[in-house]
Coordinates of C-alpha atoms (C1' of nucleotides) in Angstrom, one line a residue:
Chain A
M390 CA -3.4 6.2 -8.0
R391 CA -1.9 4.3 -5.2
S392 CA 0.9 2.0 -6.3
Y393 CA 0.3 -1.7 -6.6
G394 CA 3.9 -2.4 -5.6
Q395 CA 4.3 -5.0 -8.2
Y396 CA 7.2 -5.3 -10.7
C397 CA 4.8 -6.1 -13.6
G398 CA 4.3 -4.1 -16.8
L399 CA 0.5 -4.3 -16.5
A400 CA 0.5 -3.0 -12.9
R401 CA 2.9 -0.2 -13.7
S402 CA 0.8 0.8 -16.8
L403 CA -2.3 0.9 -14.6
E404 CA -0.6 3.1 -12.1
V405 CA -0.3 5.7 -14.9
V406 CA -3.6 5.2 -16.9
G407 CA -5.7 3.0 -14.6
D408 CA -7.4 5.8 -12.7
R409 CA -10.9 6.6 -13.5
W410 CA -11.4 8.8 -16.6
N411 CA -7.7 8.6 -17.6
L412 CA -8.1 6.4 -20.6
L413 CA -11.1 8.3 -21.7
I414 CA -9.1 11.5 -21.7
V415 CA -6.5 9.8 -23.8
R416 CA -9.3 8.6 -26.2
Q417 CA -10.3 12.3 -26.7
L418 CA -6.7 13.4 -27.3
L419 CA -6.2 10.6 -29.8
L420 CA -8.7 12.5 -31.9
G421 CA -6.4 15.4 -31.9
P422 CA -5.2 18.2 -29.5
A423 CA -7.9 19.7 -27.5
R424 CA -8.6 22.6 -25.1
Y425 CA -10.0 22.2 -21.6
R426 CA -13.5 23.1 -22.8
D427 CA -13.3 20.6 -25.7
L428 CA -12.4 17.9 -23.2
I429 CA -15.3 18.8 -20.9
D430 CA -17.6 18.6 -23.9
G431 CA -16.2 15.3 -25.2
L432 CA -16.3 13.6 -21.8
P433 CA -19.9 14.0 -20.7
G434 CA -20.1 13.3 -16.9
I435 CA -16.7 14.3 -15.8
A436 CA -16.3 16.8 -13.0
T437 CA -14.2 19.9 -13.7
N438 CA -11.9 19.3 -10.7
L439 CA -11.3 15.7 -11.8
L440 CA -10.4 16.7 -15.3
A441 CA -7.9 19.2 -13.9
D442 CA -6.5 16.6 -11.6
R443 CA -6.1 14.0 -14.3
L444 CA -4.5 16.4 -16.7
R445 CA -1.9 17.3 -14.1
D446 CA -1.3 13.6 -13.4
L447 CA -1.0 12.6 -17.1
E448 CA 1.3 15.6 -17.7
A449 CA 3.5 14.6 -14.8
S450 CA 3.8 11.0 -16.0
G451 CA 4.6 12.0 -19.6
V452 CA 1.4 10.9 -21.4
V453 CA 0.1 14.4 -22.1
E454 CA 1.7 17.7 -22.8
R455 CA 0.2 21.1 -22.2
R456 CA 1.1 23.8 -24.6
L457 CA 0.0 27.1 -26.2
A458 CA -2.4 26.6 -29.0
T459 CA -1.2 27.6 -32.4
A460 CA -4.0 30.2 -32.6
G461 CA -2.7 32.5 -30.0
N462 CA -2.9 32.7 -26.3
T463 CA -5.1 29.7 -25.2
I464 CA -3.9 26.5 -23.7
E465 CA -4.2 23.1 -25.4
Y466 CA -3.5 19.6 -24.5
A467 CA -2.0 16.9 -26.7
L468 CA -0.6 13.4 -26.4
T469 CA 3.2 12.9 -26.2
P470 CA 4.6 10.2 -28.6
W471 CA 4.5 7.7 -25.8
G472 CA 0.9 8.7 -24.9
S473 CA -0.1 8.2 -28.6
E474 CA 1.1 4.6 -28.3
L475 CA -1.9 3.9 -26.1
R476 CA -3.9 3.7 -29.3
G477 CA -3.1 -0.1 -29.6
P478 CA -4.4 -1.1 -26.2
I479 CA -7.4 1.2 -26.5
E480 CA -8.3 -0.3 -29.8
G481 CA -8.0 -3.7 -28.2
L482 CA -10.5 -2.8 -25.5
I483 CA -12.8 -1.3 -28.1
R484 CA -12.8 -4.6 -30.0
W485 CA -13.3 -6.5 -26.7
S486 CA -16.3 -4.4 -25.9
T487 CA -18.3 -5.6 -28.9
P488 CA -20.8 -7.7 -26.8
L489 CA -21.3 -4.7 -24.6
M490 CA -22.2 -2.5 -27.5
I491 CA -24.7 -4.7 -29.3
P492 CA -27.6 -3.8 -27.0
G493 CA -27.4 -0.3 -28.3
P494 CA -26.9 3.1 -26.6
G495 CA -29.9 3.2 -24.3
T496 CA -29.7 6.5 -22.5
D497 CA -26.0 6.8 -22.8
A498 CA -24.4 9.9 -24.4
F499 CA -22.9 9.7 -27.8
R500 CA -20.4 11.8 -29.7
P501 CA -19.9 11.1 -33.4
E502 CA -16.2 11.8 -33.1
W503 CA -15.8 8.6 -31.1
L504 CA -16.4 6.6 -34.3
A505 CA -13.2 7.9 -35.6
L506 CA -11.5 5.6 -33.1
A507 CA -14.0 2.8 -33.0
V508 CA -14.6 2.1 -36.7
P509 CA -10.9 1.5 -37.6
A510 CA -10.4 -0.5 -34.4
L511 CA -13.3 -2.8 -35.3
L512 CA -12.3 -3.2 -38.9
A513 CA -8.6 -3.5 -38.5
T514 CA -8.5 -7.2 -37.7
R515 CA -10.7 -8.5 -40.4
V516 CA -10.3 -6.7 -43.7
Q517 CA -7.0 -7.6 -45.4
N518 CA -7.0 -6.0 -48.8
P519 CA -9.4 -3.1 -48.8
P520 CA -10.1 -1.7 -52.3
A521 CA -9.1 1.8 -52.9
A522 CA -12.0 4.1 -52.0
M523 CA -12.8 7.4 -50.5
I524 CA -16.2 7.7 -48.8
G525 CA -17.7 10.7 -47.1
L526 CA -19.5 9.9 -43.9
D527 CA -22.2 12.2 -42.5
I528 CA -22.8 10.7 -39.0
G529 CA -25.2 12.6 -36.9
G530 CA -24.2 15.8 -38.6
A531 CA -20.5 15.3 -38.2
L532 CA -18.5 14.9 -41.4
F533 CA -15.7 12.3 -41.8
Q534 CA -13.8 10.7 -44.5
L535 CA -13.3 7.0 -44.7
R536 CA -10.4 5.9 -46.8
S537 CA -8.7 2.6 -47.4
A538 CA -5.1 2.1 -46.3
S539 CA -2.6 -0.8 -46.1
T540 CA -3.3 -1.3 -42.4
G541 CA -7.1 -1.4 -42.8
F542 CA -9.3 1.7 -42.8
E543 CA -8.6 5.1 -41.6
V544 CA -11.2 7.6 -40.6
G545 CA -10.1 11.2 -40.7
P546 CA -11.5 14.7 -41.0
H547 CA -13.5 15.6 -44.0
D548 CA -11.4 17.7 -46.4
N549 CA -13.7 18.1 -49.4
H550 CA -11.5 16.1 -51.6
A551 CA -13.1 14.1 -54.4
L552 CA -15.2 11.3 -52.9
D553 CA -16.5 8.2 -54.4
A554 CA -19.7 8.7 -52.5
T555 CA -21.2 10.4 -49.5
V556 CA -23.2 8.5 -47.0
H557 CA -25.7 9.8 -44.5
A558 CA -26.1 7.4 -41.6
D559 CA -27.2 7.0 -38.0
P560 CA -24.3 6.8 -35.6
A561 CA -25.5 3.7 -33.8
Y562 CA -26.1 2.0 -37.1
I563 CA -22.6 2.6 -38.2
L564 CA -21.2 1.2 -35.0
G565 CA -23.5 -1.8 -35.2
L566 CA -22.4 -2.5 -38.8
A567 CA -18.7 -2.2 -37.9
A568 CA -19.2 -4.5 -34.9
G569 CA -21.2 -6.9 -37.0
A570 CA -18.5 -7.0 -39.7
L571 CA -16.1 -8.1 -37.0
T572 CA -18.4 -10.4 -35.1
L573 CA -20.2 -12.4 -37.7
G574 CA -18.1 -15.3 -38.7
D575 CA -18.6 -15.1 -42.4
A576 CA -19.1 -11.4 -42.8
R577 CA -16.8 -10.0 -45.5
A578 CA -18.5 -6.8 -46.4
L579 CA -19.2 -3.5 -44.8
G580 CA -22.5 -1.9 -45.7
V581 CA -23.7 1.6 -45.0
V582 CA -27.1 3.2 -45.1
E583 CA -27.5 5.8 -47.7
T584 CA -30.5 8.1 -47.4
D585 CA -31.7 10.3 -50.3
G586 CA -34.9 12.1 -49.5
D587 CA -37.2 9.5 -48.0
E588 CA -35.5 6.5 -49.7
S589 CA -32.9 4.5 -47.9
V590 CA -30.7 1.8 -49.3
I591 CA -27.9 -0.3 -47.8
R592 CA -24.8 0.0 -50.0
T593 CA -21.9 -2.3 -49.8
V594 CA -18.9 0.0 -49.3
F595 CA -16.1 -2.4 -48.9
A596 CA -15.9 -6.1 -49.7
A597 CA -13.0 -8.3 -48.8
Chain B
M1218 CA -18.0 0.8 -10.9
R1219 CA -20.2 3.7 -11.6
S1220 CA -21.3 3.9 -15.2
Y1221 CA -19.7 6.5 -17.5
G1222 CA -23.0 6.9 -19.4
Q1223 CA -21.2 7.0 -22.7
Y1224 CA -22.0 4.8 -25.7
C1225 CA -18.4 4.1 -26.4
G1226 CA -16.7 0.8 -26.5
L1227 CA -13.8 1.9 -24.4
A1228 CA -16.1 3.4 -21.7
R1229 CA -18.2 0.2 -21.6
S1230 CA -15.1 -2.0 -21.4
L1231 CA -13.8 0.1 -18.5
E1232 CA -17.1 -0.3 -16.7
V1233 CA -16.4 -4.0 -16.6
V1234 CA -12.6 -4.2 -16.1
G1235 CA -11.7 -0.6 -15.2
D1236 CA -12.0 -1.0 -11.5
R1237 CA -8.9 -1.2 -9.4
W1238 CA -7.4 -4.7 -9.3
N1239 CA -9.7 -6.1 -12.0
L1240 CA -7.2 -6.4 -14.8
L1241 CA -4.6 -7.8 -12.5
I1242 CA -7.0 -10.5 -11.5
V1243 CA -7.5 -11.3 -15.2
R1244 CA -3.7 -11.3 -15.5
Q1245 CA -3.4 -14.0 -12.9
L1246 CA -6.2 -16.1 -14.5
L1247 CA -4.5 -15.8 -17.9
L1248 CA -1.8 -18.0 -16.4
G1249 CA -4.4 -20.6 -15.7
P1250 CA -7.3 -21.4 -13.4
A1251 CA -6.6 -20.5 -9.8
R1252 CA -8.1 -20.9 -6.3
Y1253 CA -8.8 -18.0 -4.0
R1254 CA -5.6 -18.6 -2.1
D1255 CA -3.5 -18.7 -5.3
L1256 CA -5.0 -15.3 -6.3
I1257 CA -4.2 -13.8 -2.9
D1258 CA -0.6 -15.0 -3.3
G1259 CA -0.3 -13.8 -6.9
L1260 CA -1.8 -10.4 -6.2
P1261 CA 0.4 -9.1 -3.4
G1262 CA -1.3 -6.1 -1.7
I1263 CA -4.9 -6.9 -2.4
A1264 CA -7.3 -6.9 0.5
T1265 CA -9.3 -10.1 0.9
N1266 CA -12.7 -8.4 0.8
L1267 CA -11.8 -6.6 -2.4
L1268 CA -10.8 -9.9 -4.1
A1269 CA -14.1 -11.4 -3.1
D1270 CA -16.0 -8.3 -4.4
R1271 CA -14.1 -8.2 -7.7
L1272 CA -14.5 -11.9 -8.3
R1273 CA -18.3 -11.5 -7.8
D1274 CA -18.3 -8.5 -10.2
L1275 CA -16.3 -10.3 -12.9
E1276 CA -18.4 -13.4 -12.6
A1277 CA -21.6 -11.3 -12.9
S1278 CA -20.3 -9.6 -16.0
G1279 CA -19.2 -12.8 -17.7
V1280 CA -15.4 -12.4 -17.5
V1281 CA -14.8 -15.1 -14.9
E1282 CA -16.4 -18.3 -14.0
R1283 CA -16.4 -20.0 -10.7
R1284 CA -16.4 -23.8 -10.6
L1285 CA -15.4 -26.8 -8.7
A1286 CA -11.8 -27.7 -9.1
T1287 CA -11.1 -31.0 -10.8
A1288 CA -9.3 -32.3 -7.7
G1289 CA -12.4 -32.6 -5.6
N1290 CA -14.3 -30.2 -3.4
T1291 CA -12.5 -26.9 -3.6
I1292 CA -13.5 -23.8 -5.6
E1293 CA -11.5 -22.5 -8.5
Y1294 CA -11.8 -19.5 -10.8
A1295 CA -11.2 -19.4 -14.5
L1296 CA -11.7 -17.0 -17.4
T1297 CA -14.6 -17.4 -19.7
P1298 CA -13.7 -17.4 -23.5
W1299 CA -14.6 -13.7 -23.6
G1300 CA -12.5 -13.0 -20.6
S1301 CA -9.5 -14.8 -22.2
E1302 CA -9.8 -12.3 -25.1
L1303 CA -8.5 -9.6 -22.8
R1304 CA -5.0 -11.1 -23.4
G1305 CA -4.6 -8.7 -26.4
P1306 CA -5.3 -5.5 -24.6
I1307 CA -3.3 -6.6 -21.6
E1308 CA -0.3 -7.5 -23.8
G1309 CA -0.6 -4.1 -25.4
L1310 CA -0.4 -2.4 -22.0
I1311 CA 2.6 -4.6 -21.1
R1312 CA 4.4 -3.4 -24.2
W1313 CA 3.4 0.2 -23.5
S1314 CA 4.9 -0.1 -20.0
T1315 CA 8.4 -0.6 -21.3
P1316 CA 9.7 2.8 -20.2
L1317 CA 8.2 2.2 -16.8
M1318 CA 10.0 -1.1 -16.3
I1319 CA 13.5 -0.1 -17.4
P1320 CA 14.4 1.5 -14.0
G1321 CA 14.0 -1.9 -12.4
P1322 CA 11.9 -3.4 -9.6
G1323 CA 13.0 -1.2 -6.7
T1324 CA 11.0 -2.5 -3.7
D1325 CA 8.2 -3.8 -5.8
A1326 CA 7.1 -7.5 -5.4
F1327 CA 7.9 -9.9 -8.2
R1328 CA 6.5 -13.3 -9.2
P1329 CA 8.3 -15.3 -11.9
E1330 CA 5.0 -16.5 -13.3
W1331 CA 4.3 -12.9 -14.5
L1332 CA 7.0 -13.5 -17.1
A1333 CA 4.9 -16.1 -18.8
L1334 CA 2.7 -13.2 -19.9
A1335 CA 5.3 -10.4 -20.3
V1336 CA 7.9 -12.2 -22.4
P1337 CA 5.6 -13.2 -25.2
A1338 CA 3.9 -9.8 -25.1
L1339 CA 7.3 -8.0 -25.5
L1340 CA 8.6 -10.3 -28.3
A1341 CA 5.4 -10.8 -30.3
T1342 CA 5.7 -7.6 -32.3
R1343 CA 9.3 -7.8 -33.4
V1344 CA 10.4 -11.4 -34.2
Q1345 CA 8.9 -12.5 -37.5
N1346 CA 10.3 -15.9 -38.3
P1347 CA 11.6 -17.5 -35.1
P1348 CA 13.8 -20.6 -35.6
A1349 CA 12.6 -23.8 -34.2
A1350 CA 13.9 -24.1 -30.7
M1351 CA 13.0 -25.3 -27.3
I1352 CA 14.7 -23.6 -24.4
G1353 CA 14.2 -24.4 -20.7
L1354 CA 14.1 -21.3 -18.5
D1355 CA 14.9 -21.4 -14.8
I1356 CA 13.9 -18.0 -13.6
G1357 CA 14.2 -17.5 -9.9
G1358 CA 13.6 -21.1 -9.3
A1359 CA 10.5 -21.3 -11.5
L1360 CA 10.8 -23.6 -14.5
F1361 CA 9.4 -22.6 -17.9
Q1362 CA 9.8 -23.6 -21.4
L1363 CA 10.2 -21.2 -24.3
R1364 CA 9.3 -22.4 -27.7
S1365 CA 9.0 -20.8 -31.1
A1366 CA 5.6 -20.6 -32.7
S1367 CA 4.2 -19.0 -35.9
T1368 CA 2.9 -16.1 -33.9
G1369 CA 6.1 -15.4 -32.0
F1370 CA 7.2 -17.0 -28.8
E1371 CA 5.3 -19.0 -26.4
V1372 CA 6.2 -19.5 -22.8
G1373 CA 4.5 -22.5 -21.2
P1374 CA 5.0 -24.9 -18.3
H1375 CA 8.1 -27.0 -18.2
D1376 CA 7.4 -30.5 -19.2
N1377 CA 10.8 -32.2 -19.3
H1378 CA 10.7 -32.7 -23.0
A1379 CA 13.9 -32.7 -24.9
L1380 CA 15.3 -29.2 -24.8
D1381 CA 18.0 -27.5 -26.8
A1382 CA 19.4 -25.9 -23.7
T1383 CA 18.5 -24.9 -20.2
V1384 CA 19.1 -21.4 -19.1
H1385 CA 19.4 -20.1 -15.5
A1386 CA 18.7 -16.5 -15.3
D1387 CA 17.7 -13.6 -13.0
P1388 CA 14.1 -12.6 -13.4
A1389 CA 14.9 -8.9 -13.8
Y1390 CA 17.5 -9.7 -16.4
I1391 CA 15.1 -11.7 -18.5
L1392 CA 12.6 -8.9 -18.4
G1393 CA 15.3 -6.3 -19.2
L1394 CA 16.4 -8.3 -22.2
A1395 CA 12.9 -8.8 -23.5
A1396 CA 12.2 -5.1 -23.1
G1397 CA 15.5 -4.2 -24.7
A1398 CA 14.8 -6.5 -27.7
L1399 CA 11.6 -4.6 -28.3
T1400 CA 13.0 -1.1 -27.5
L1401 CA 16.3 -0.9 -29.3
G1402 CA 15.7 0.0 -32.8
D1403 CA 18.2 -2.4 -34.4
A1404 CA 17.9 -5.3 -31.9
R1405 CA 17.3 -8.5 -33.7
A1406 CA 18.5 -11.1 -31.2
L1407 CA 17.4 -12.3 -27.8
G1408 CA 20.3 -13.3 -25.5
V1409 CA 20.0 -15.0 -22.2
V1410 CA 22.4 -15.4 -19.4
E1411 CA 23.6 -18.9 -18.9
T1412 CA 25.4 -19.8 -15.7
D1413 CA 27.4 -22.9 -15.2
G1414 CA 29.2 -23.0 -11.9
D1415 CA 30.9 -19.6 -11.5
E1416 CA 31.0 -18.9 -15.2
S1417 CA 28.4 -16.8 -16.9
V1418 CA 28.0 -16.2 -20.6
I1419 CA 25.4 -14.5 -22.7
R1420 CA 24.1 -16.8 -25.3
T1421 CA 22.1 -15.7 -28.3
V1422 CA 19.0 -17.8 -28.2
F1423 CA 17.0 -16.4 -31.0
A1424 CA 18.1 -14.3 -33.9
A1425 CA 15.7 -12.8 -36.5
Chain C
dC366 C1' -6.1 -24.4 6.9
dC367 C1' -9.6 -22.1 3.0
dG368 C1' -13.1 -18.9 1.5
dC369 C1' -14.9 -15.4 2.4
dA370 C1' -18.0 -11.5 5.5
dT371 C1' -17.9 -7.5 8.8
dC372 C1' -16.3 -3.5 10.7
dC373 C1' -13.8 0.6 10.9
dT374 C1' -10.9 4.4 9.1
dC375 C1' -9.3 7.2 5.7
dA376 C1' -8.4 8.5 0.9
dT377 C1' -10.6 9.4 -3.4
dG378 C1' -14.4 10.7 -6.5
dG379 C1' -18.6 13.6 -7.7
dA380 C1' -21.5 17.7 -7.8
dT381 C1' -21.9 22.3 -7.5
dA382 C1' -20.4 27.0 -6.5
dC383 C1' -17.1 30.2 -7.2
dT384 C1' -12.8 32.9 -8.9
dG385 C1' -8.7 35.1 -11.6
Chain D
dC1205 C1' -12.3 30.3 -20.4
dA1206 C1' -9.8 27.5 -17.4
dG1207 C1' -9.7 26.0 -13.8
dT1208 C1' -10.3 26.1 -7.6
dA1209 C1' -12.7 25.4 -3.4
dT1210 C1' -15.9 23.1 -0.8
dC1211 C1' -18.8 19.6 0.9
dC1212 C1' -20.7 15.1 0.8
dA1213 C1' -20.9 10.2 -0.9
dT1214 C1' -18.5 6.3 -2.1
dG1215 C1' -14.9 3.1 -2.2
dA1216 C1' -10.2 1.2 -0.8
dG1217 C1' -7.3 -0.9 2.8
dG1218 C1' -6.4 -3.3 6.9
dA1219 C1' -7.8 -6.0 10.8
dT1220 C1' -10.5 -9.4 12.4
dG1221 C1' -14.2 -13.0 12.8
dC1222 C1' -16.2 -17.2 11.5
dG1223 C1' -18.2 -21.3 9.4
dG1224 C1' -16.8 -25.4 6.9

DNA sequence: CCGCATCCTCATGGATACTG
DNA sequence: CAGTATCCATGAGGATGCGG
């Protein structure tokens, strides 16, 4: 990116991550280290030459590091500690996007893994004292685990630990609920759809 | 901006504010409503056609509103309530930029008004219980007022109210101090340079 | 002056094909 | 698998024009 030539923190940040696709690449890497192919898959629409360019740029500026994967001879990309600190600004933009998400996905692509970033971002500001709970989430076939933490909620990989419940839900519905819990002035509970056979009920998972 | 085609809050946010210059325009408007000429002056390097384009885009997407200035027949631009909520993500990026600001301004342009955004952003995360104080700031000829608040510090326009002190300081120095107070692990105080005649001392203004 | 619109040039992004 | 190379379309930047 061409320099803005301004001694301003925002301008200098954008010279590093303001280029098209850059923050979306960081989003993918916030989910964990990934190989080139994983990034192509998680960033539908990106051109292969652009991904290569951006990874070079981000590596040169100290946001991303390129290394050998633990499992042998293939390359993987990961965030540096400084790069990981982009989680805050990114979560802020995710919260800000609420009005843009309400209309639903339309024809846009969706990856369940994106919820691992979006759900905690949307819930972090509202719920103060979450009760202790471990909920399994089956979202569009992807398995996650939702657990309460002092800072809000954390969504992580499913690890087959003892769960209080397992919930099967539509991705868009989960996002809508999370956004609604943030948006509606008096909302204090997060509900999730539970489907068993052909019966569906809305369960209250967390109440503040 | 061309759509990313992803049902992801970050992607949809960036479709609105991810275009070059957009967040910097929002930065300027976070300082208060401004006319076209003010924006040109506060955004050194922007081309006039781009500013016009971006203002149209931001108005169409509901971030900015265009209205008649109170003082008569001229046009002014202001943030909508939703646009104002970009303050959070922008402050996050300003904090993230600390390593990029340490080397100093070099040949980059600088506007004292940018500090009104940067200083509170840098201090907000660290200082928990600021003592009551009202400090005048004379930064490169621009007058501000720094006051303690429950959420941290606020920098506002100078209004000639009774002040505990007035401080004359170099812009870069203030920014360096604010960044340092955030960066250094054990820093708990904010000092400011006070110049009286040819004597300069560093005063501790706030201690946590 | 202010608030843009037009025109032109050049850098960047996007899609696809291809290679070590 | 992990990228390059190529070609075309789009957008940025700078200069200038122009009505109010």
